[in-house]
Amino acid sequence: MTARSRVPDVIKGPIYVVGDNIDTDQIIPAQYLSLDPTHPEERKKFGWYALAGVPENGQGLPKGSTPFSKEGQPPGRFPIIVAGKNFGCGSSREHAPLALQEAGVRAVISEFYARIFFRNCVNGGYLIPCETHQERLCGVIETGMEGELILSNPSRPTLYVTALKTSWTLGPLGEILPILAAGDLFSYARELGLIAQSTGHSTHEHGADANTEARND
């Protein structure tokens, strides 16, 4: 296993754009938390309802009224999300990054994240959370534009948008890279010999298990 074996060189596909302060109740509304992520048929339904709580005028900027997902939709329609500030604020529910993962999202690019959401993404191995400190991308990129998130140099991730013929350098993955490369926090700890090797499932496979490290980090 190489140091970056589970971090792809490139993530390609249409981009979904949202604004500021997208909280966890908008990412996965509370009425869907009764679904059991340990059951495959119920787990995939989290993806059907991902971002269902975003107000209609904020669903797919700049125009709005573009639902992110719908019931029965196969995952992968929008592998990249571009957001404004404070993505993932609100509760500490680990179901939020799980829902995005089940919808086929592989990376989110935000100006900054709520800390617990960020750690849940990384520790559970759900998503690659990238940050942009340059211009406000959610005001420039439009939903549906094709993008390439280039991760071959994790110290200088780059987003290229074909329609705009423009690229932006994002913040380095830094200390989260080894965890993402291992798959999740527990797998990383096993690689370091900090916990015993196990034949059981990782937190990533279990879904929204109690992730003590993520919530207390």
PDB file of C-alpha atoms in Angstrom:
ATOM      1  CA  MET A   1       0.000   0.000   0.000  1.00  0.00           C
ATOM      2  CA  THR A   2       1.387   3.365  -0.986  1.00  0.00           C
ATOM      3  CA  ALA A   3       1.039   6.457   1.166  1.00  0.00           C
ATOM      4  CA  ARG A   4      -1.714   7.768  -1.120  1.00  0.00           C
ATOM      5  CA  SER A   5      -3.369   4.532  -2.224  1.00  0.00           C
ATOM      6  CA  ARG A   6      -6.906   5.562  -1.253  1.00  0.00           C
ATOM      7  CA  VAL A   7      -6.678   9.181  -2.368  1.00  0.00           C
ATOM      8  CA  PRO A   8      -7.374   9.426  -6.116  1.00  0.00           C
ATOM      9  CA  ASP A   9      -5.196  11.512  -8.392  1.00  0.00           C
ATOM     10  CA  VAL A  10      -8.242  13.139  -9.986  1.00  0.00           C
ATOM     11  CA  ILE A  11     -11.960  13.384  -9.240  1.00  0.00           C
ATOM     12  CA  LYS A  12     -13.979  14.376 -12.302  1.00  0.00           C
ATOM     13  CA  GLY A  13     -17.611  15.229 -12.844  1.00  0.00           C
ATOM     14  CA  PRO A  14     -20.374  17.814 -12.568  1.00  0.00           C
ATOM     15  CA  ILE A  15     -20.171  20.227  -9.639  1.00  0.00           C
ATOM     16  CA  TYR A  16     -23.027  21.058  -7.275  1.00  0.00           C
ATOM     17  CA  VAL A  17     -22.883  24.546  -5.751  1.00  0.00           C
ATOM     18  CA  VAL A  18     -24.387  25.711  -2.458  1.00  0.00           C
ATOM     19  CA  GLY A  19     -23.923  28.804  -0.321  1.00  0.00           C
ATOM     20  CA  ASP A  20     -22.980  29.598   3.274  1.00  0.00           C
ATOM     21  CA  ASN A  21     -23.936  27.878   6.521  1.00  0.00           C
ATOM     22  CA  ILE A  22     -25.231  24.598   5.102  1.00  0.00           C
ATOM     23  CA  ASP A  23     -25.927  22.802   8.368  1.00  0.00           C
ATOM     24  CA  THR A  24     -26.203  19.105   9.103  1.00  0.00           C
ATOM     25  CA  ASP A  25     -30.000  19.256   9.235  1.00  0.00           C
ATOM     26  CA  GLN A  26     -29.984  20.545   5.668  1.00  0.00           C
ATOM     27  CA  ILE A  27     -27.466  17.876   4.648  1.00  0.00           C
ATOM     28  CA  ILE A  28     -29.642  15.085   6.080  1.00  0.00           C
ATOM     29  CA  PRO A  29     -32.943  16.195   7.668  1.00  0.00           C
ATOM     30  CA  ALA A  30     -33.838  14.709  11.049  1.00  0.00           C
ATOM     31  CA  GLN A  31     -36.804  12.716   9.750  1.00  0.00           C
ATOM     32  CA  TYR A  32     -34.414  10.409   7.886  1.00  0.00           C
ATOM     33  CA  LEU A  33     -32.199   9.611  10.863  1.00  0.00           C
ATOM     34  CA  SER A  34     -34.388   6.607  11.688  1.00  0.00           C
ATOM     35  CA  LEU A  35     -32.765   4.833   8.722  1.00  0.00           C
ATOM     36  CA  ASP A  36     -30.234   2.233   9.826  1.00  0.00           C
ATOM     37  CA  PRO A  37     -26.842   2.639   8.102  1.00  0.00           C
ATOM     38  CA  THR A  38     -25.833  -0.911   9.058  1.00  0.00           C
ATOM     39  CA  HIS A  39     -28.466  -2.290   6.649  1.00  0.00           C
ATOM     40  CA  PRO A  40     -27.364  -1.855   3.011  1.00  0.00           C
ATOM     41  CA  GLU A  41     -30.863  -1.136   1.648  1.00  0.00           C
ATOM     42  CA  GLU A  42     -31.472   1.541   4.262  1.00  0.00           C
ATOM     43  CA  ARG A  43     -27.941   2.929   4.059  1.00  0.00           C
ATOM     44  CA  LYS A  44     -28.284   3.804   0.376  1.00  0.00           C
ATOM     45  CA  LYS A  45     -31.430   5.799   1.149  1.00  0.00           C
ATOM     46  CA  PHE A  46     -29.297   8.334   3.011  1.00  0.00           C
ATOM     47  CA  GLY A  47     -27.973   9.302  -0.414  1.00  0.00           C
ATOM     48  CA  TRP A  48     -31.491   9.803  -1.765  1.00  0.00           C
ATOM     49  CA  TYR A  49     -32.199  12.453   0.853  1.00  0.00           C
ATOM     50  CA  ALA A  50     -28.787  14.171   0.961  1.00  0.00           C
ATOM     51  CA  LEU A  51     -29.125  17.974   0.963  1.00  0.00           C
ATOM     52  CA  ALA A  52     -32.913  17.624   0.973  1.00  0.00           C
ATOM     53  CA  GLY A  53     -33.144  20.301   3.663  1.00  0.00           C
ATOM     54  CA  VAL A  54     -31.501  23.055   1.616  1.00  0.00           C
ATOM     55  CA  PRO A  55     -34.072  25.784   0.820  1.00  0.00           C
ATOM     56  CA  GLU A  56     -35.283  25.632  -2.778  1.00  0.00           C
ATOM     57  CA  ASN A  57     -33.656  28.924  -3.789  1.00  0.00           C
ATOM     58  CA  GLY A  58     -30.312  27.590  -2.562  1.00  0.00           C
ATOM     59  CA  GLN A  59     -30.523  24.197  -4.270  1.00  0.00           C
ATOM     60  CA  GLY A  60     -27.861  24.362  -6.941  1.00  0.00           C
ATOM     61  CA  LEU A  61     -26.547  27.905  -7.278  1.00  0.00           C
ATOM     62  CA  PRO A  62     -26.789  30.319  -8.914  1.00  0.00           C
ATOM     63  CA  LYS A  63     -30.283  29.571 -10.211  1.00  0.00           C
ATOM     64  CA  GLY A  64     -31.589  27.394  -7.391  1.00  0.00           C
ATOM     65  CA  SER A  65     -34.463  24.922  -7.704  1.00  0.00           C
ATOM     66  CA  THR A  66     -32.040  22.139  -8.703  1.00  0.00           C
ATOM     67  CA  PRO A  67     -32.478  19.310  -6.182  1.00  0.00           C
ATOM     68  CA  PHE A  68     -29.234  17.540  -5.367  1.00  0.00           C
ATOM     69  CA  SER A  69     -30.752  14.082  -5.304  1.00  0.00           C
ATOM     70  CA  LYS A  70     -34.076  12.302  -5.398  1.00  0.00           C
ATOM     71  CA  GLU A  71     -35.574   9.033  -4.241  1.00  0.00           C
ATOM     72  CA  GLY A  72     -34.267   6.076  -6.210  1.00  0.00           C
ATOM     73  CA  GLN A  73     -31.527   8.076  -7.917  1.00  0.00           C
ATOM     74  CA  PRO A  74     -28.270   6.152  -8.377  1.00  0.00           C
ATOM     75  CA  PRO A  75     -25.238   7.752  -6.704  1.00  0.00           C
ATOM     76  CA  GLY A  76     -22.634   9.820  -8.488  1.00  0.00           C
ATOM     77  CA  ARG A  77     -24.573  12.593 -10.202  1.00  0.00           C
ATOM     78  CA  PHE A  78     -22.453  15.274  -8.497  1.00  0.00           C
ATOM     79  CA  PRO A  79     -19.119  13.915  -7.216  1.00  0.00           C
ATOM     80  CA  ILE A  80     -17.880  17.396  -6.229  1.00  0.00           C
ATOM     81  CA  ILE A  81     -19.629  19.985  -4.056  1.00  0.00           C
ATOM     82  CA  VAL A  82     -18.492  23.608  -3.944  1.00  0.00           C
ATOM     83  CA  ALA A  83     -19.787  25.505  -0.910  1.00  0.00           C
ATOM     84  CA  GLY A  84     -19.403  28.848   0.777  1.00  0.00           C
ATOM     85  CA  LYS A  85     -18.530  29.374   4.429  1.00  0.00           C
ATOM     86  CA  ASN A  86     -19.112  27.137   7.447  1.00  0.00           C
ATOM     87  CA  PHE A  87     -20.213  23.985   5.644  1.00  0.00           C
ATOM     88  CA  GLY A  88     -21.467  21.280   8.019  1.00  0.00           C
ATOM     89  CA  CYS A  89     -22.382  23.510  10.943  1.00  0.00           C
ATOM     90  CA  GLY A  90     -25.059  22.446  13.422  1.00  0.00           C
ATOM     91  CA  SER A  91     -25.168  19.088  15.177  1.00  0.00           C
ATOM     92  CA  SER A  92     -22.363  16.550  15.356  1.00  0.00           C
ATOM     93  CA  ARG A  93     -24.334  13.839  13.535  1.00  0.00           C
ATOM     94  CA  GLU A  94     -22.045  11.554  11.560  1.00  0.00           C
ATOM     95  CA  HIS A  95     -24.954  10.776   9.259  1.00  0.00           C
ATOM     96  CA  ALA A  96     -24.245  14.033   7.378  1.00  0.00           C
ATOM     97  CA  PRO A  97     -20.990  13.019   5.632  1.00  0.00           C
ATOM     98  CA  LEU A  98     -22.372   9.480   5.318  1.00  0.00           C
ATOM     99  CA  ALA A  99     -25.375  10.798   3.367  1.00  0.00           C
ATOM    100  CA  LEU A 100     -23.137  12.737   0.987  1.00  0.00           C
ATOM    101  CA  GLN A 101     -20.926   9.700   0.472  1.00  0.00           C
ATOM    102  CA  GLU A 102     -23.952   7.508  -0.269  1.00  0.00           C
ATOM    103  CA  ALA A 103     -25.061  10.109  -2.847  1.00  0.00           C
ATOM    104  CA  GLY A 104     -21.730   9.639  -4.620  1.00  0.00           C
ATOM    105  CA  VAL A 105     -19.965  12.767  -3.375  1.00  0.00           C
ATOM    106  CA  ARG A 106     -16.228  12.234  -3.167  1.00  0.00           C
ATOM    107  CA  ALA A 107     -15.044  15.712  -2.205  1.00  0.00           C
ATOM    108  CA  VAL A 108     -16.344  18.991  -0.849  1.00  0.00           C
ATOM    109  CA  ILE A 109     -14.618  22.334  -1.414  1.00  0.00           C
ATOM    110  CA  SER A 110     -15.582  24.989   1.125  1.00  0.00           C
ATOM    111  CA  GLU A 111     -14.137  28.254   2.387  1.00  0.00           C
ATOM    112  CA  PHE A 112     -14.114  26.676   5.842  1.00  0.00           C
ATOM    113  CA  TYR A 113     -15.946  23.933   7.722  1.00  0.00           C
ATOM    114  CA  ALA A 114     -17.570  23.356  11.053  1.00  0.00           C
ATOM    115  CA  ARG A 115     -14.815  21.554  12.946  1.00  0.00           C
ATOM    116  CA  ILE A 116     -16.783  18.467  13.976  1.00  0.00           C
ATOM    117  CA  PHE A 117     -18.138  17.907  10.474  1.00  0.00           C
ATOM    118  CA  PHE A 118     -14.612  18.222   9.075  1.00  0.00           C
ATOM    119  CA  ARG A 119     -13.262  15.642  11.521  1.00  0.00           C
ATOM    120  CA  ASN A 120     -16.175  13.278  10.871  1.00  0.00           C
ATOM    121  CA  CYS A 121     -15.455  13.428   7.128  1.00  0.00           C
ATOM    122  CA  VAL A 122     -11.831  12.514   7.704  1.00  0.00           C
ATOM    123  CA  ASN A 123     -12.071  10.129  10.652  1.00  0.00           C
ATOM    124  CA  GLY A 124     -14.852   8.099   9.058  1.00  0.00           C
ATOM    125  CA  GLY A 125     -13.224   8.138   5.623  1.00  0.00           C
ATOM    126  CA  TYR A 126     -16.367   9.508   4.023  1.00  0.00           C
ATOM    127  CA  LEU A 127     -15.195  12.502   1.995  1.00  0.00           C
ATOM    128  CA  ILE A 128     -12.162  14.557   1.079  1.00  0.00           C
ATOM    129  CA  PRO A 129     -12.722  18.033   2.578  1.00  0.00           C
ATOM    130  CA  CYS A 130     -10.753  20.690   0.670  1.00  0.00           C
ATOM    131  CA  GLU A 131     -10.533  24.368   1.530  1.00  0.00           C
ATOM    132  CA  THR A 132     -10.214  27.425  -0.655  1.00  0.00           C
ATOM    133  CA  HIS A 133      -8.816  30.683   0.624  1.00  0.00           C
ATOM    134  CA  GLN A 134      -8.868  32.472  -2.713  1.00  0.00           C
ATOM    135  CA  GLU A 135     -11.859  34.011  -4.449  1.00  0.00           C
ATOM    136  CA  ARG A 136     -15.359  32.952  -3.501  1.00  0.00           C
ATOM    137  CA  LEU A 137     -15.848  29.918  -5.714  1.00  0.00           C
ATOM    138  CA  CYS A 138     -19.549  29.473  -4.940  1.00  0.00           C
ATOM    139  CA  GLY A 139     -20.103  32.871  -6.573  1.00  0.00           C
ATOM    140  CA  VAL A 140     -18.175  31.989  -9.726  1.00  0.00           C
ATOM    141  CA  ILE A 141     -18.871  28.319 -10.469  1.00  0.00           C
ATOM    142  CA  GLU A 142     -22.354  27.232 -11.552  1.00  0.00           C
ATOM    143  CA  THR A 143     -24.102  23.980 -10.740  1.00  0.00           C
ATOM    144  CA  GLY A 144     -23.629  21.427 -13.498  1.00  0.00           C
ATOM    145  CA  MET A 145     -20.276  22.743 -14.702  1.00  0.00           C
ATOM    146  CA  GLU A 146     -17.758  19.973 -15.262  1.00  0.00           C
ATOM    147  CA  GLY A 147     -14.798  20.042 -12.916  1.00  0.00           C
ATOM    148  CA  GLU A 148     -11.572  18.212 -12.201  1.00  0.00           C
ATOM    149  CA  LEU A 149     -10.262  18.105  -8.663  1.00  0.00           C
ATOM    150  CA  ILE A 150      -6.594  17.240  -9.093  1.00  0.00           C
ATOM    151  CA  LEU A 151      -5.072  15.627  -6.002  1.00  0.00           C
ATOM    152  CA  SER A 152      -1.890  14.167  -7.453  1.00  0.00           C
ATOM    153  CA  ASN A 153       0.033  16.812  -5.497  1.00  0.00           C
ATOM    154  CA  PRO A 154      -1.777  16.822  -2.116  1.00  0.00           C
ATOM    155  CA  SER A 155       0.199  19.849  -0.939  1.00  0.00           C
ATOM    156  CA  ARG A 156      -1.338  21.837  -3.819  1.00  0.00           C
ATOM    157  CA  PRO A 157      -4.752  20.405  -4.760  1.00  0.00           C
ATOM    158  CA  THR A 158      -6.221  22.129  -7.800  1.00  0.00           C
ATOM    159  CA  LEU A 159      -9.759  22.568  -9.067  1.00  0.00           C
ATOM    160  CA  TYR A 160     -10.115  23.076 -12.819  1.00  0.00           C
ATOM    161  CA  VAL A 161     -13.483  24.061 -14.308  1.00  0.00           C
ATOM    162  CA  THR A 162     -13.745  23.355 -17.998  1.00  0.00           C
ATOM    163  CA  ALA A 163     -16.430  25.918 -18.894  1.00  0.00           C
ATOM    164  CA  LEU A 164     -14.470  28.727 -17.243  1.00  0.00           C
ATOM    165  CA  LYS A 165     -11.067  27.498 -18.432  1.00  0.00           C
ATOM    166  CA  THR A 166      -9.834  28.434 -14.976  1.00  0.00           C
ATOM    167  CA  SER A 167      -8.074  26.604 -12.169  1.00  0.00           C
ATOM    168  CA  TRP A 168      -7.745  27.405  -8.483  1.00  0.00           C
ATOM    169  CA  THR A 169      -5.137  26.147  -6.034  1.00  0.00           C
ATOM    170  CA  LEU A 170      -6.723  24.861  -2.835  1.00  0.00           C
ATOM    171  CA  GLY A 171      -5.331  24.461   0.645  1.00  0.00           C
ATOM    172  CA  PRO A 172      -2.988  21.501   1.268  1.00  0.00           C
ATOM    173  CA  LEU A 173      -4.442  18.283   2.649  1.00  0.00           C
ATOM    174  CA  GLY A 174      -1.683  18.301   5.248  1.00  0.00           C
ATOM    175  CA  GLU A 175      -2.150  16.176   8.342  1.00  0.00           C
ATOM    176  CA  ILE A 176      -5.398  14.591   7.156  1.00  0.00           C
ATOM    177  CA  LEU A 177      -3.721  12.918   4.168  1.00  0.00           C
ATOM    178  CA  PRO A 178      -2.441   9.796   6.019  1.00  0.00           C
ATOM    179  CA  ILE A 179      -5.892   9.153   7.508  1.00  0.00           C
ATOM    180  CA  LEU A 180      -7.598   9.542   4.140  1.00  0.00           C
ATOM    181  CA  ALA A 181      -4.974   7.302   2.537  1.00  0.00           C
ATOM    182  CA  ALA A 182      -5.537   4.599   5.160  1.00  0.00           C
ATOM    183  CA  GLY A 183      -9.306   4.711   4.710  1.00  0.00           C
ATOM    184  CA  ASP A 184     -10.378   6.005   8.118  1.00  0.00           C
ATOM    185  CA  LEU A 185      -9.003   6.863  11.547  1.00  0.00           C
ATOM    186  CA  PHE A 186      -9.140   3.327  12.949  1.00  0.00           C
ATOM    187  CA  SER A 187      -7.367   1.878   9.907  1.00  0.00           C
ATOM    188  CA  TYR A 188      -4.687   4.551  10.268  1.00  0.00           C
ATOM    189  CA  ALA A 189      -4.256   3.727  13.954  1.00  0.00           C
ATOM    190  CA  ARG A 190      -3.873   0.040  13.081  1.00  0.00           C
ATOM    191  CA  GLU A 191      -1.226   0.866  10.488  1.00  0.00           C
ATOM    192  CA  LEU A 192       0.704   2.711  13.199  1.00  0.00           C
ATOM    193  CA  GLY A 193       0.271  -0.177  15.632  1.00  0.00           C
ATOM    194  CA  LEU A 194      -1.688   1.999  18.064  1.00  0.00           C
ATOM    195  CA  ILE A 195      -4.575  -0.475  18.199  1.00  0.00           C
ATOM    196  CA  ALA A 196      -4.675  -4.203  17.514  1.00  0.00           C
ATOM    197  CA  GLN A 197      -5.385  -5.518  14.050  1.00  0.00           C
ATOM    198  CA  SER A 198      -9.018  -6.540  13.766  1.00  0.00           C
ATOM    199  CA  THR A 199     -11.000  -8.815  11.478  1.00  0.00           C
ATOM    200  CA  GLY A 200     -14.094  -6.660  12.102  1.00  0.00           C
ATOM    201  CA  HIS A 201     -15.350  -3.730  10.107  1.00  0.00           C
ATOM    202  CA  SER A 202     -13.934  -0.228  10.137  1.00  0.00           C
ATOM    203  CA  THR A 203     -15.962   2.846  11.081  1.00  0.00           C
ATOM    204  CA  HIS A 204     -16.207   3.557   7.364  1.00  0.00           C
ATOM    205  CA  GLU A 205     -17.920   0.207   6.780  1.00  0.00           C
ATOM    206  CA  HIS A 206     -20.205   0.514   9.783  1.00  0.00           C
ATOM    207  CA  GLY A 207     -21.406   3.958   8.730  1.00  0.00           C
ATOM    208  CA  ALA A 208     -22.651   6.267  11.463  1.00  0.00           C
ATOM    209  CA  ASP A 209     -21.187   4.405  14.439  1.00  0.00           C
ATOM    210  CA  ALA A 210     -20.254   6.341  17.538  1.00  0.00           C
ATOM    211  CA  ASN A 211     -17.035   8.064  16.523  1.00  0.00           C
ATOM    212  CA  THR A 212     -15.625   9.191  19.825  1.00  0.00           C
ATOM    213  CA  GLU A 213     -12.422  10.540  18.343  1.00  0.00           C
ATOM    214  CA  ALA A 214     -14.274  12.705  15.843  1.00  0.00           C
ATOM    215  CA  ARG A 215     -16.548  14.254  18.390  1.00  0.00           C
ATOM    216  CA  ASN A 216     -13.926  14.872  21.021  1.00  0.00           C
ATOM    217  CA  ASP A 217     -11.075  15.951  18.743  1.00  0.00           C
TER     218      ASP A 217
END
